[in-house]
Amino acid sequence: MGICKDRTVIITGAGGGLGREYAFAFAAEGAAVVVNDIRPEAAQAVCDGIIRAGGRALANADDITRLGTAQRIVDAAHAAFGEIHVLVNNAGICRDRMFTSMTERDWDDVMRVHLRGHFCLSQLLACEWREASKAGQTVDARIINTSSGAGLQGSIGQANYGAAKAGIAALTLMQAAELARYGVRVNALAPAARTSMTEGVFAEMMKKPANGAFDYFDPANIAPLVVWLGSTLSAEVTGQVFEAAGGMIAVAEGWRTGPRVDKGGRWNAAEVGAAVAQLVAQARPAQQVYGS
């Protein structure tokens, strides 16, 4: 009896990499899975694999970045499996450049896929869950967003990607605060794993071990956390961002007000420098930006 029995989950970007592993893991725990990917053949291959293993799945290639096409994903999920319980916002792209070389297209494409892609399905389902809750139905729903270490600590050459992922971390906090009253729990994860987006940049670091040792960057290592967050067992956890890699799970500590000084009146510009120096000396240093 799996921990997600009788739950339906939509996973974006599920035709490969992390999303593929999430899809198989959810199915193994009893969930019906909507495998969404812009590559129809990849989505269908994952769907076929789940069905061969005795699970329930539906392939879908609709665009997650527009409300109209995202609604088709929701409608297909309802038609195939009924109620929807879990959304895993996993799809993403990279357009890595140094900031001074980045084009407007590089910026807009990443923001569209990551931020709009996280908005559209989440908003449609959140409205459904809110209406169900207001109608007196019991809602036990989950949104699982995907941030990144690039968004939490920064990464050289990824200003667009890091800014989008930082936005997703902040979005998670606000969704969790707003939707808790309707029975919706919202969390995010920042995974480190071998995928099509990381293989090129971190190929040497993330290559499979040749000696049969534990494959630290196998994307399947991340799936158990995601499946647990999508299950009914995670009802007490919301508004968290988890970092995960190999066998490691950590909870990220977000921005919070640190050391302060209050003059009790307006500062003179010449006075500010000494106050800032005092505050910076007292503050806990931020983690180093990756690649710096």
Coordinates of C-alpha atoms in Angstrom, one line a residue:
M1 CA 0.0 0.0 0.0
G2 CA 1.8 3.1 -1.2
I3 CA 1.9 6.4 0.6
C4 CA 0.2 8.1 -2.4
K5 CA -2.5 5.6 -3.1
D6 CA -5.5 7.2 -4.7
R7 CA -3.8 10.5 -5.2
T8 CA -3.4 12.2 -8.6
V9 CA -0.2 14.2 -9.4
I10 CA 0.7 16.5 -12.3
I11 CA 4.4 16.7 -12.9
T12 CA 5.8 19.2 -15.4
G13 CA 9.0 18.5 -17.3
A14 CA 8.5 14.8 -16.6
G15 CA 9.9 13.4 -19.8
G16 CA 13.4 13.1 -18.5
G17 CA 15.8 13.9 -15.7
L18 CA 14.3 14.6 -12.3
G19 CA 10.7 14.8 -13.5
R20 CA 11.0 11.3 -15.0
E21 CA 12.2 9.9 -11.7
Y22 CA 9.5 11.7 -9.8
A23 CA 6.9 10.2 -12.1
F24 CA 8.0 6.6 -11.6
A25 CA 8.4 7.1 -7.9
F26 CA 4.9 8.6 -7.5
A27 CA 3.4 5.8 -9.5
A28 CA 5.3 3.1 -7.5
E29 CA 3.6 4.7 -4.4
G30 CA 0.1 4.3 -5.9
A31 CA -0.4 7.7 -7.5
A32 CA -2.0 8.3 -10.9
V33 CA 0.5 10.5 -12.8
V34 CA 0.0 13.1 -15.5
V35 CA 3.4 13.2 -17.3
N36 CA 3.7 16.7 -18.8
D37 CA 6.5 17.5 -21.1
I38 CA 6.8 19.7 -24.2
R39 CA 8.4 16.7 -25.9
P40 CA 5.4 14.4 -26.7
E41 CA 7.6 11.3 -27.4
A42 CA 9.4 11.7 -24.1
A43 CA 6.2 12.1 -22.1
Q44 CA 4.7 9.1 -23.8
A45 CA 7.7 7.0 -23.1
V46 CA 7.6 7.7 -19.4
C47 CA 3.8 7.1 -19.4
D48 CA 4.2 3.8 -21.2
G49 CA 6.9 2.7 -18.7
I50 CA 4.6 3.4 -15.7
I51 CA 1.8 1.5 -17.3
R52 CA 4.0 -1.5 -18.1
A53 CA 5.0 -1.5 -14.4
G54 CA 1.3 -1.7 -13.4
G55 CA 0.7 2.0 -12.7
R56 CA -1.6 4.6 -14.0
A57 CA -0.4 7.5 -16.2
L58 CA -1.4 10.0 -18.9
A59 CA 1.0 11.7 -21.2
N60 CA 0.5 15.4 -22.0
A61 CA 2.5 17.9 -24.0
D62 CA 0.5 21.2 -23.4
D63 CA 2.3 24.4 -22.7
I64 CA 2.6 25.3 -19.0
T65 CA 3.4 29.0 -19.6
R66 CA -0.1 30.1 -20.7
L67 CA -3.3 29.8 -18.7
G68 CA -5.3 28.6 -21.6
T69 CA -3.0 25.6 -22.4
A70 CA -2.3 24.9 -18.8
Q71 CA -6.1 24.6 -18.3
R72 CA -6.0 21.7 -20.9
I73 CA -3.6 19.9 -18.6
V74 CA -5.9 20.2 -15.7
D75 CA -8.9 19.2 -17.8
A76 CA -7.1 16.1 -19.1
A77 CA -6.1 15.1 -15.5
H78 CA -9.7 15.4 -14.3
A79 CA -11.0 13.5 -17.3
A80 CA -8.6 10.6 -16.7
F81 CA -8.3 10.4 -13.0
G82 CA -10.9 12.7 -11.3
E83 CA -9.7 14.8 -8.4
I84 CA -6.2 16.3 -8.5
H85 CA -4.2 16.3 -5.3
V86 CA -0.6 17.3 -6.2
L87 CA 1.3 19.6 -8.5
V88 CA 5.0 19.2 -9.0
N89 CA 6.4 22.3 -10.8
N90 CA 9.6 20.8 -12.2
A91 CA 10.0 22.0 -15.8
G92 CA 12.9 24.4 -16.5
I93 CA 15.5 25.6 -18.9
C94 CA 18.9 27.2 -18.8
R95 CA 20.3 30.1 -20.9
D96 CA 23.6 30.6 -19.1
R97 CA 25.6 33.7 -19.9
M98 CA 27.7 36.2 -17.9
F99 CA 25.5 39.1 -17.0
T100 CA 27.1 41.5 -19.4
S101 CA 26.6 39.1 -22.3
M102 CA 23.1 38.1 -21.5
T103 CA 20.4 39.0 -24.1
E104 CA 16.9 40.1 -23.6
R105 CA 15.8 36.7 -25.0
D106 CA 18.0 34.8 -22.6
W107 CA 16.3 36.6 -19.7
D108 CA 12.8 36.4 -21.0
D109 CA 12.9 32.7 -21.9
V110 CA 14.1 31.7 -18.5
M111 CA 11.6 33.9 -16.7
R112 CA 8.7 32.6 -18.9
V113 CA 9.4 28.9 -18.3
H114 CA 10.3 29.1 -14.7
L115 CA 8.2 31.9 -13.2
R116 CA 5.2 31.8 -15.6
G117 CA 5.5 28.0 -15.7
H118 CA 5.2 27.9 -11.9
F119 CA 2.3 30.4 -11.9
C120 CA -0.2 29.1 -14.4
L121 CA -0.9 25.5 -13.2
S122 CA -0.5 26.6 -9.6
Q123 CA -3.0 29.4 -10.0
L124 CA -5.6 27.2 -11.8
L125 CA -5.4 24.4 -9.2
A126 CA -5.3 26.8 -6.2
C127 CA -8.5 28.3 -7.4
E128 CA -10.1 24.9 -7.7
W129 CA -8.9 23.9 -4.2
R130 CA -10.1 27.1 -2.7
E131 CA -13.6 26.7 -4.2
A132 CA -13.7 23.1 -3.0
S133 CA -12.7 24.1 0.5
K134 CA -15.3 26.9 0.6
A135 CA -17.9 24.4 -0.5
G136 CA -17.2 22.3 2.5
Q137 CA -15.1 19.6 0.9
T138 CA -11.9 18.3 2.7
V139 CA -8.9 19.4 0.7
D140 CA -5.5 17.8 1.3
A141 CA -3.5 19.2 -1.6
R142 CA 0.2 19.9 -2.3
I143 CA 2.2 22.2 -4.5
I144 CA 5.9 21.3 -4.8
N145 CA 8.0 24.0 -6.5
T146 CA 11.5 23.8 -7.8
S147 CA 14.1 26.4 -6.7
S148 CA 17.9 25.9 -6.9
G149 CA 21.1 26.6 -5.1
A150 CA 21.5 29.3 -7.8
G151 CA 18.5 31.0 -6.4
L152 CA 19.3 30.5 -2.8
Q153 CA 23.0 31.4 -2.8
G154 CA 23.7 32.7 -6.3
S155 CA 25.8 31.3 -9.2
I156 CA 28.2 33.0 -11.5
G157 CA 26.9 33.0 -15.1
Q158 CA 23.3 32.3 -14.1
A159 CA 21.8 35.7 -13.3
N160 CA 18.5 34.9 -15.2
Y161 CA 18.2 31.4 -13.8
G162 CA 19.2 32.4 -10.3
A163 CA 16.8 35.3 -10.2
A164 CA 13.9 33.1 -11.4
K165 CA 14.8 30.5 -8.8
A166 CA 15.0 33.1 -6.0
G167 CA 11.6 34.3 -7.2
I168 CA 10.2 30.7 -6.9
A169 CA 11.5 30.4 -3.3
A170 CA 9.7 33.6 -2.4
L171 CA 6.6 32.5 -4.3
T172 CA 6.6 29.3 -2.2
L173 CA 6.5 31.3 1.1
M174 CA 3.6 33.4 -0.1
Q175 CA 1.6 30.5 -1.6
A176 CA 2.0 28.6 1.7
A177 CA 0.8 31.5 3.7
E178 CA -2.2 32.2 1.5
L179 CA -3.4 28.7 0.7
A180 CA -3.0 27.0 4.1
R181 CA -6.6 27.9 5.0
Y182 CA -7.8 25.9 2.1
G183 CA -5.9 22.7 2.9
V184 CA -3.0 23.3 0.5
R185 CA 0.6 22.8 1.6
V186 CA 3.3 24.4 -0.5
N187 CA 7.0 23.6 -0.3
A188 CA 10.0 23.8 -2.7
L189 CA 13.2 22.0 -3.2
A190 CA 16.6 22.9 -4.5
P191 CA 17.9 19.6 -6.0
A192 CA 21.5 18.8 -7.1
A193 CA 21.3 16.0 -9.6
R194 CA 22.5 14.9 -13.0
T195 CA 20.0 16.2 -15.6
S196 CA 20.1 17.6 -19.2
M197 CA 20.5 21.0 -17.6
T198 CA 23.5 20.1 -15.5
E199 CA 25.3 17.5 -17.5
G200 CA 26.9 20.1 -19.8
V201 CA 28.0 22.6 -17.1
F202 CA 29.0 20.1 -14.4
A203 CA 29.7 17.1 -16.5
E204 CA 32.9 16.1 -14.8
M205 CA 31.6 16.6 -11.3
M206 CA 28.3 14.8 -11.9
K207 CA 29.5 11.8 -14.0
K208 CA 28.5 8.3 -12.9
P209 CA 31.0 6.5 -10.7
A210 CA 32.8 3.7 -12.5
N211 CA 33.3 1.5 -9.5
G212 CA 29.8 0.7 -8.5
A213 CA 29.9 3.3 -5.7
F214 CA 26.8 5.2 -4.6
D215 CA 25.8 7.5 -7.5
Y216 CA 25.5 10.8 -5.5
F217 CA 24.0 12.7 -8.4
D218 CA 21.5 10.2 -9.6
P219 CA 18.2 12.1 -10.0
A220 CA 16.4 9.1 -8.5
N221 CA 18.0 10.1 -5.1
I222 CA 15.7 13.2 -5.0
A223 CA 12.4 11.4 -5.7
P224 CA 11.7 10.0 -2.2
L225 CA 11.6 13.5 -0.7
V226 CA 9.3 14.8 -3.5
V227 CA 6.9 11.8 -3.1
W228 CA 6.8 12.3 0.7
L229 CA 6.0 16.0 0.2
G230 CA 3.2 15.0 -2.1
S231 CA 1.7 12.4 0.2
T232 CA -0.8 12.9 3.0
L233 CA 2.0 12.4 5.5
S234 CA 3.4 15.9 4.9
A235 CA 0.3 17.7 6.2
E236 CA 2.3 19.5 8.9
V237 CA 5.0 20.9 6.6
T238 CA 4.5 24.0 4.5
G239 CA 6.5 27.1 3.5
Q240 CA 9.8 25.3 3.5
V241 CA 12.6 25.1 0.9
F242 CA 14.6 21.9 1.1
E243 CA 18.0 21.3 -0.5
A244 CA 18.6 17.7 -1.6
A245 CA 21.6 15.9 -3.1
G246 CA 22.6 12.2 -2.9
G247 CA 21.5 11.1 0.6
M248 CA 21.5 14.6 2.0
I249 CA 18.3 16.6 2.9
A250 CA 18.7 20.1 4.4
V251 CA 16.2 22.8 5.1
A252 CA 17.2 26.2 3.8
E253 CA 17.1 29.2 6.2
G254 CA 15.7 32.1 4.3
W255 CA 16.2 35.9 4.5
R256 CA 15.4 37.2 8.0
T257 CA 16.0 40.5 9.8
G258 CA 19.5 40.4 11.3
P259 CA 21.5 42.9 13.4
R260 CA 20.0 46.4 13.5
V261 CA 20.7 49.8 14.7
D262 CA 18.0 52.5 15.2
K263 CA 19.1 56.1 15.7
G264 CA 15.6 57.1 16.6
G265 CA 15.6 59.8 14.0
R266 CA 16.8 60.6 10.5
W267 CA 20.3 59.7 9.6
N268 CA 22.8 62.1 8.1
A269 CA 24.4 60.5 5.0
A270 CA 27.9 60.9 6.5
E271 CA 26.9 58.9 9.5
V272 CA 25.6 55.8 7.6
G273 CA 29.0 54.3 6.8
A274 CA 29.9 53.6 10.4
A275 CA 26.5 52.1 11.1
V276 CA 26.7 49.8 8.1
A277 CA 30.2 48.7 9.0
Q278 CA 29.0 47.8 12.5
L279 CA 26.0 45.8 11.1
V280 CA 28.0 43.9 8.5
A281 CA 30.6 43.0 11.1
Q282 CA 27.8 41.6 13.3
A283 CA 25.8 39.8 10.6
R284 CA 26.2 36.1 9.7
P285 CA 28.0 36.0 6.3
A286 CA 26.0 34.8 3.3
Q287 CA 27.1 31.7 1.6
Q288 CA 29.6 32.2 -1.1
V289 CA 28.2 32.7 -4.6
Y290 CA 28.9 29.5 -6.6
G291 CA 31.8 30.0 -9.0
S292 CA 33.2 33.1 -7.3

